[in-house]
Coordinates of C-alpha atoms in Angstrom, one line a residue:
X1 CA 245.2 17.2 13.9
X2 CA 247.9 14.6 13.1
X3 CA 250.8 15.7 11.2
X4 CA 250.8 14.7 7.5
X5 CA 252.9 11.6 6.4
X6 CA 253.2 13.0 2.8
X7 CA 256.8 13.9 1.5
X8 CA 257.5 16.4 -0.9
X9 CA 257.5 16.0 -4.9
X10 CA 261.3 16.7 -4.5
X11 CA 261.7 13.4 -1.9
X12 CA 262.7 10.1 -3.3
X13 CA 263.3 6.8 -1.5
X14 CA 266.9 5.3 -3.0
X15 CA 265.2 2.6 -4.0
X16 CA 262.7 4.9 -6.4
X17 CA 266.3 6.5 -7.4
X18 CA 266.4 6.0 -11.7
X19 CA 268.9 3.7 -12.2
X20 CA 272.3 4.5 -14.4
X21 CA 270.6 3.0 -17.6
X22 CA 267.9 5.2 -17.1
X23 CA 270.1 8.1 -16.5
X24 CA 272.6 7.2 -19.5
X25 CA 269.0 7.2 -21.7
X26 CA 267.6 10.8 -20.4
X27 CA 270.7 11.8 -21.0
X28 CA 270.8 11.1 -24.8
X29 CA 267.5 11.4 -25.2
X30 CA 267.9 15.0 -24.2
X31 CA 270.7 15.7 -26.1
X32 CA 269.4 13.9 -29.1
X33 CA 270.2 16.0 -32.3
X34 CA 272.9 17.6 -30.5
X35 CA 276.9 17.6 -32.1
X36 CA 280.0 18.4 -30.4
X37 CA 282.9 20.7 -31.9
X38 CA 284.2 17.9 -34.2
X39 CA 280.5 17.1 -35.3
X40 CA 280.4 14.0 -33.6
X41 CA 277.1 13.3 -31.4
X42 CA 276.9 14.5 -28.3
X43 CA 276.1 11.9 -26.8
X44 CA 279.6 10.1 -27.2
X45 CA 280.7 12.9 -24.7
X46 CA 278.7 12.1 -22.2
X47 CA 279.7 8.6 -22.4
X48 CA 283.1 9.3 -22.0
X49 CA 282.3 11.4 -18.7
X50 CA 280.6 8.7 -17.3
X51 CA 282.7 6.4 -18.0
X52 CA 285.9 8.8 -16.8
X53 CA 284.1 9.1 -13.4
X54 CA 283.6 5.2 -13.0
X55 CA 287.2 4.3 -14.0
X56 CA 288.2 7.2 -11.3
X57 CA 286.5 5.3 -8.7
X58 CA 283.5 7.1 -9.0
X59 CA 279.9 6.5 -7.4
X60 CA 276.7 5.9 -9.1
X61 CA 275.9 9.1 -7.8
X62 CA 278.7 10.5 -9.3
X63 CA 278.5 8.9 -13.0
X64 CA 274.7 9.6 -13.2
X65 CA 275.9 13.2 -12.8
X66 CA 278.8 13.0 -15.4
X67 CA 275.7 11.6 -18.0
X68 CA 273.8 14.4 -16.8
X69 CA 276.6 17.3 -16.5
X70 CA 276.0 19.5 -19.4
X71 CA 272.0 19.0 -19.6
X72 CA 271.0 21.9 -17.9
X73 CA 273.7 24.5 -18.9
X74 CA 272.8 23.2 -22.7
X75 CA 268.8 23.6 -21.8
X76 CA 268.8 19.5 -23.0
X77 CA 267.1 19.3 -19.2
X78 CA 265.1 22.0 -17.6
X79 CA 266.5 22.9 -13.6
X80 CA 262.9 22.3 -12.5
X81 CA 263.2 18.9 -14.5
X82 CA 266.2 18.2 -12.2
X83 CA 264.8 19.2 -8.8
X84 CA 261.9 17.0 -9.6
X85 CA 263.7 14.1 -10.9
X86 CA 264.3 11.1 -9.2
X87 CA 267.9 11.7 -7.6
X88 CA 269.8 11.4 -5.1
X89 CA 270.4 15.3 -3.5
X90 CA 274.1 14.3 -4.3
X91 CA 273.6 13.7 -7.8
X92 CA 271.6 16.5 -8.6
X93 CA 274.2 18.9 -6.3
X94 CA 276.9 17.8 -8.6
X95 CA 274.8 18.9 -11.8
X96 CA 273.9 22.0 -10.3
X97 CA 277.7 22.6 -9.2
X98 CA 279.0 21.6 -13.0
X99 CA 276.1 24.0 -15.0
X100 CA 278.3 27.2 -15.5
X101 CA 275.6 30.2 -15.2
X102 CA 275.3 32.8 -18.4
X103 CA 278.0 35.5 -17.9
X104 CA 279.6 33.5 -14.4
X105 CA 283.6 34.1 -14.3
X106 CA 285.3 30.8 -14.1
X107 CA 286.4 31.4 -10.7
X108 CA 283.1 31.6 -9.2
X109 CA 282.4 28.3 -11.7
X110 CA 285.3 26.6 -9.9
X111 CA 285.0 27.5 -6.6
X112 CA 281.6 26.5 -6.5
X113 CA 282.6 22.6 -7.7
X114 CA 285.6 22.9 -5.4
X115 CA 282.9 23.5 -2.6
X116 CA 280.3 20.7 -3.8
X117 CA 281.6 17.1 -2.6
X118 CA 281.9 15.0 -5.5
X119 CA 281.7 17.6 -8.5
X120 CA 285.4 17.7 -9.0
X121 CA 285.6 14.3 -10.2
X122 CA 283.2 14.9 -12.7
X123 CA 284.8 17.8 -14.0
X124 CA 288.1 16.1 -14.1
X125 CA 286.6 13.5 -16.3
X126 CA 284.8 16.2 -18.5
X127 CA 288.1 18.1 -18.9
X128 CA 290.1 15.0 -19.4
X129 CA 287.8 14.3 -22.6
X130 CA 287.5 18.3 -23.8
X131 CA 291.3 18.2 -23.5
X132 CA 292.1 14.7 -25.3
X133 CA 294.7 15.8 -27.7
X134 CA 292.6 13.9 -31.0
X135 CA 289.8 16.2 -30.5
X136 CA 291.4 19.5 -29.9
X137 CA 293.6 18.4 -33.2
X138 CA 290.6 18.2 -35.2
X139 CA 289.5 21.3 -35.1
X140 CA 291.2 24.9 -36.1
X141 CA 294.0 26.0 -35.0
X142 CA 292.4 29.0 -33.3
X143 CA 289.6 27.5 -31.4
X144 CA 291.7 24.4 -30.3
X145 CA 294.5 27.2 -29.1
X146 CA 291.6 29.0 -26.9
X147 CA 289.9 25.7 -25.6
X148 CA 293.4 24.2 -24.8
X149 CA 294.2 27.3 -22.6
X150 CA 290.5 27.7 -20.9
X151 CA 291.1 23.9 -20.1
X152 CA 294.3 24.5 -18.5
X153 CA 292.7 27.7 -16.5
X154 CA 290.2 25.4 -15.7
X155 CA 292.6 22.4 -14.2
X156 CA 294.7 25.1 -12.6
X157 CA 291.7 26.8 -10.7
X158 CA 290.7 23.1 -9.7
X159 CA 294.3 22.2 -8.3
X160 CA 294.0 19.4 -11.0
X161 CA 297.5 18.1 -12.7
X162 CA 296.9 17.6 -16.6
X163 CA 295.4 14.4 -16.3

């Protein structure tokens, strides 16, 4: 009996990949609705990512993922929704790696980017938005106080300098 030529759902040619357009409007479209901390959408966010990664030198790969960091951990995007989607492994890695799991310490968060090639750019990029000085200064004193120092945890876990 010959052997079957058919890949699996999860297999996608590069050239099938979605391309960063696509990704940046997933990406919105899933978070549609969706506010930060200062009540601003969303969505700004994950442009800032994105375009963090790229002006780090990052790849495609690497800025799809920053559109697409906090989709799953924020249920935007289902995890069978990313297996399925049309990805590169290394894309879809790095989202895995960045989606903190209910109740995971932050050291097994970090160590597990640290171990994924790729997802520490992201995450510098996140943190170096979630840090900016205007948006921690906009909200209360108490919660900016706690972010600021779960950022800094965060950056010295990752061997990252305040960036």
């Amino acid at each position: 009996m010959p052997k079957s030529t058919r890949r699996p759902a999860a297999y996608h040619d590069p050239v099938d990949y979605l391309s960063l357009a696509e990704v940046e409007t997933i990406a919105r479209r899933a978070h549609e609705g969706q506010v930060d901390k200062n009540g601003h959408p969303y969505s700004e966010h994950l442009a800032a990512v994105a375009h963090g990664v790229a002006a780090r030198g990052g790849s495609d790969e690497q800025v799809a993922a920053g559109w697409l960091h906090d989709a799953i951990e924020d249920d935007a995007l289902s995890r069978e929704w990313l297996a399925e989607a049309a990805l590169s492994g290394a894309t879809k890695a790095i989202v895995d790696a960045l989606t903190k799991r209910p109740g995971e310490s932050l050291e097994v968060y970090t160590a597990r980017i640290l171990a994924t090639p790729g997802a520490l750019l992201v995450k510098q990029a996140d943190l170096a938005h979630n840090s900016n000085p205007a948006r921690l200064a906009s909200l209360d004193d108490v919660t900016a106080a706690r972010l600021a120092e779960k950022y800094r945890r965060t950056r010295e876990l990752l061997g990252l300098a305040e960036d």
